[in-house]
Short mmCIF file of N, CA and C in Angstrom, two decimals:
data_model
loop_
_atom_site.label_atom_id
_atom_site.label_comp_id
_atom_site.label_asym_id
_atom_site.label_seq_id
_atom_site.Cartn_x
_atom_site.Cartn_y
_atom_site.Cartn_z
N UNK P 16 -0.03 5.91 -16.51
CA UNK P 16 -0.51 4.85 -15.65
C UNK P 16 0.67 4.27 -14.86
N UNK P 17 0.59 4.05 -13.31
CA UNK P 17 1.22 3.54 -13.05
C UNK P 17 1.55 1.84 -12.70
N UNK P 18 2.58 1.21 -13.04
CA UNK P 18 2.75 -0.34 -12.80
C UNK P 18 2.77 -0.57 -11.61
N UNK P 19 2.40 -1.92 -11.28
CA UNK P 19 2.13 -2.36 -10.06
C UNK P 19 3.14 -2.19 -9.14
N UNK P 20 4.62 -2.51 -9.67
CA UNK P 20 5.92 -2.55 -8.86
C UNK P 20 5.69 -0.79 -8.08
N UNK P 21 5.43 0.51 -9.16
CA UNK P 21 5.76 1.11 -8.95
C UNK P 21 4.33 1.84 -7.67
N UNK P 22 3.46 1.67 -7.54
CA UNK P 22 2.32 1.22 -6.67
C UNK P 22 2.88 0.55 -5.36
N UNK P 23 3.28 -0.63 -5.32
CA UNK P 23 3.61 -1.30 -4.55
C UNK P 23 4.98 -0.45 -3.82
N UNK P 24 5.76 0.12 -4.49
CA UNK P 24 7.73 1.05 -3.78
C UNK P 24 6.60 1.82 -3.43
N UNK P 25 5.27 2.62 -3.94
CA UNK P 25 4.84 4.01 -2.95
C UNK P 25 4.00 3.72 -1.47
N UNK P 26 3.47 2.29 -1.50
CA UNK P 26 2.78 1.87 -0.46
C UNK P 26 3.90 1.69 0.88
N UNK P 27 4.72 0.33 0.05
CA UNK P 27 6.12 0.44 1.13
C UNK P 27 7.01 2.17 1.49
N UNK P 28 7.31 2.76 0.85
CA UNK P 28 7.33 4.17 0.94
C UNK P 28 6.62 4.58 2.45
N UNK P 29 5.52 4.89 1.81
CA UNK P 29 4.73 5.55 2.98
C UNK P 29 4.51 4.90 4.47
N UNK P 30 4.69 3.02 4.23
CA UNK P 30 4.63 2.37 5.70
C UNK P 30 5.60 2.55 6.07
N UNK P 31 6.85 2.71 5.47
CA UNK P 31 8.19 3.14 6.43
C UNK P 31 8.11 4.78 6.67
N UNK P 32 7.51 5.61 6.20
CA UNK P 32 7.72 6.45 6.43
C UNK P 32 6.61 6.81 7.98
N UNK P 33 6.23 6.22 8.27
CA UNK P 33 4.76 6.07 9.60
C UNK P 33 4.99 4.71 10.18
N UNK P 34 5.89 4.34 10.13
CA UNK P 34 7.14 3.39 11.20
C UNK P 34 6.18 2.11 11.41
N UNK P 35 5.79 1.69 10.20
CA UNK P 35 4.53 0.55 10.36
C UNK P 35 5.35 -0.68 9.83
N UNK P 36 5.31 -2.12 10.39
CA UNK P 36 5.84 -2.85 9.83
C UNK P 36 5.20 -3.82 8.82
N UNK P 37 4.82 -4.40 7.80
CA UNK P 37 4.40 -5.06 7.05
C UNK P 37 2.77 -5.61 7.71
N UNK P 38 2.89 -6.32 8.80
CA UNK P 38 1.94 -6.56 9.73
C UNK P 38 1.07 -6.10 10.01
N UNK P 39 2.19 -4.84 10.29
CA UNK P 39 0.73 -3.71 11.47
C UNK P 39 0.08 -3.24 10.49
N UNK P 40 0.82 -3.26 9.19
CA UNK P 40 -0.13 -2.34 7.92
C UNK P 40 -1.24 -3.09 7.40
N UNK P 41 -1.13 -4.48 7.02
CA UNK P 41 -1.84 -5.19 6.60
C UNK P 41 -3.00 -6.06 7.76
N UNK P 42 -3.03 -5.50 8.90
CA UNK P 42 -4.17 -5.59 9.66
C UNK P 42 -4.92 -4.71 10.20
N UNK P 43 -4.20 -3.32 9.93
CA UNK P 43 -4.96 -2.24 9.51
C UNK P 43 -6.04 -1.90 8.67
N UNK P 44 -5.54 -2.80 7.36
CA UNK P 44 -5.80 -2.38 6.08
C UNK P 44 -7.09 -3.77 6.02
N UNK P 45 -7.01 -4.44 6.59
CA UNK P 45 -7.76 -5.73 6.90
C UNK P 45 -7.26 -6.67 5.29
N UNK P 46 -5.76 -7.14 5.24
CA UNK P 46 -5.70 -8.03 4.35
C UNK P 46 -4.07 -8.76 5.29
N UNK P 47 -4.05 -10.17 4.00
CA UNK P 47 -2.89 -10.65 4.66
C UNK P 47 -1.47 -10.16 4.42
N UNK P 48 -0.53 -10.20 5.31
CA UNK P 48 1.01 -9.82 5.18
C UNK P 48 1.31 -10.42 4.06
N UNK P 49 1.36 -11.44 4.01
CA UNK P 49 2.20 -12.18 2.48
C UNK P 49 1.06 -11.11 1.27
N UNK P 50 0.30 -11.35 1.28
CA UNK P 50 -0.58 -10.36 -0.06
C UNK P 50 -0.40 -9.00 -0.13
N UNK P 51 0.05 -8.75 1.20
CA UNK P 51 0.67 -6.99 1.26
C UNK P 51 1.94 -7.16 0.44
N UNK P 52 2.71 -8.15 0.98
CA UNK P 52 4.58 -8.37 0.56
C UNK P 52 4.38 -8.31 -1.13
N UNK P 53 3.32 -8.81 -1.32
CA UNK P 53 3.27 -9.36 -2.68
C UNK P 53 2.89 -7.98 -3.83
N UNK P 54 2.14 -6.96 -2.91
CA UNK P 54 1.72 -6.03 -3.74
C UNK P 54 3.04 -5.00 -3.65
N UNK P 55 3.64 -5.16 -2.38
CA UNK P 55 4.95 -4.27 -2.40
C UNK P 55 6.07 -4.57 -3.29
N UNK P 56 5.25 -5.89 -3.65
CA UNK P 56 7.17 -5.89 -4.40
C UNK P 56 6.53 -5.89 -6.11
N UNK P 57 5.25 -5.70 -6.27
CA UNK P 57 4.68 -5.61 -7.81
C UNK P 57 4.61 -7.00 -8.20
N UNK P 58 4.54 -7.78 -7.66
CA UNK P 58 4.02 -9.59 -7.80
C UNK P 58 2.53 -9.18 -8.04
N UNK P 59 2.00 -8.41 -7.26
CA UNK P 59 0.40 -8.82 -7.48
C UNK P 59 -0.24 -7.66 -7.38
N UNK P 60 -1.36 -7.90 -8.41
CA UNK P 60 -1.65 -5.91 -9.00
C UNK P 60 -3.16 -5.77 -7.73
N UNK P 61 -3.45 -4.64 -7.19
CA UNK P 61 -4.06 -4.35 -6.47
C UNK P 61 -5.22 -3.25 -6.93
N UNK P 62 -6.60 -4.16 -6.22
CA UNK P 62 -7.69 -3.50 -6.87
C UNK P 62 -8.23 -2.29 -6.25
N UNK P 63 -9.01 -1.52 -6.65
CA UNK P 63 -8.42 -0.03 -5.74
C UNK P 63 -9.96 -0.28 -4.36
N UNK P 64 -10.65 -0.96 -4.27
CA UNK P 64 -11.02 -1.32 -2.63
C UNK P 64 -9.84 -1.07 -1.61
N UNK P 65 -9.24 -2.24 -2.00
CA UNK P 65 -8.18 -2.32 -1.39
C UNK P 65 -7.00 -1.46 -0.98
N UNK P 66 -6.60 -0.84 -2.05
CA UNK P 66 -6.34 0.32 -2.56
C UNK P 66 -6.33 1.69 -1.62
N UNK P 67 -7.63 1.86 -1.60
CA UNK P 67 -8.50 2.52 -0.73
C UNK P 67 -8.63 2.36 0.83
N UNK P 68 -8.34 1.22 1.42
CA UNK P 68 -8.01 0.78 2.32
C UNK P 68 -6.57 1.16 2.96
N UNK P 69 -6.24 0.22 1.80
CA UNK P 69 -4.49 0.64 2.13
C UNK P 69 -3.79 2.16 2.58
N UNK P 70 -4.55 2.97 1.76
CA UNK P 70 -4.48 4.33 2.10
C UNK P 70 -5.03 4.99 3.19
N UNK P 71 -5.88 4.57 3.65
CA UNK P 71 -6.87 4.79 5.20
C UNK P 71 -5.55 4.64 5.94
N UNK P 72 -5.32 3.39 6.05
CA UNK P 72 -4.69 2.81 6.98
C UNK P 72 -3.24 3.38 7.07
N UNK P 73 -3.14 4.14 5.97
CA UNK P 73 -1.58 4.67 5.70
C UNK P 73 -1.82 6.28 6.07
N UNK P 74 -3.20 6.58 6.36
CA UNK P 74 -3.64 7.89 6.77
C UNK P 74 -2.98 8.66 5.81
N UNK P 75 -2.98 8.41 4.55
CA UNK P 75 -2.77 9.32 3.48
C UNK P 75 -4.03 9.46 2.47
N UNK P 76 -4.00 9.98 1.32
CA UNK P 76 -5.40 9.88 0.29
C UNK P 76 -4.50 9.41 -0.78
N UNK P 77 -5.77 8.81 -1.43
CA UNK P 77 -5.25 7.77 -2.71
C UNK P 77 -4.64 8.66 -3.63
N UNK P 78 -4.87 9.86 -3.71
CA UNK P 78 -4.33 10.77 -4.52
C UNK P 78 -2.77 10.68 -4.02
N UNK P 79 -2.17 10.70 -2.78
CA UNK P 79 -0.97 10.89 -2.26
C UNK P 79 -0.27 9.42 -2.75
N UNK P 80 -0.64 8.36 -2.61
CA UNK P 80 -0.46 7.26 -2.55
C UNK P 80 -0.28 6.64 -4.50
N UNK P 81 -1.16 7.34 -5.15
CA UNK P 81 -0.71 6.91 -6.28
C UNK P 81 0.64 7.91 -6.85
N UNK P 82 0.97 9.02 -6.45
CA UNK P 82 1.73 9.82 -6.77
C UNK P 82 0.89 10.95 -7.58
N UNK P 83 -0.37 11.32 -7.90
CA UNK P 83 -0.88 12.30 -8.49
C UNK P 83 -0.53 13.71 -7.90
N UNK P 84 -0.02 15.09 -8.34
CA UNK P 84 0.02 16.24 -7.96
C UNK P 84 1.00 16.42 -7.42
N UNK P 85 2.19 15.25 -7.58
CA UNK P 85 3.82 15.80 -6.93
C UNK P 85 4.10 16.48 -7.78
#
């Protein structure tokens, strides 16, 4: 299972890697910047709606995004 911190380094991960800044991700994703900041840094555990979202918006699949099949 993975911890939130470590959830949160693969989300930030992938928005820098698709040159998105905190912002553009989290109005993509339809939530707020500070609640994005908060899941990136493992402050606050994220329910997989959201989750699910986050990954749309990161144009990856939740499979990529949790780290399954590296």
């Amino acid at each position: 299972m993975l911890s939130e911190s470590t959830v949160g380094q693969r989300i930030a991960y992938y928005r820098k890697l698709k040159g998105l800044k905190q912002k553009e991700l989290a109005e993509l994703a339809g939530i707020q910047e500070n609640y994005l900041d908060r899941i990136e840094t493992g402050e606050k555990t994220v329910g997989i709606l959201r989750l699910t979202r986050i990954a749309w918006a990161l144009d990856v699949s939740l499979r990529e995004l949790l780290g399954h099949g590296e």
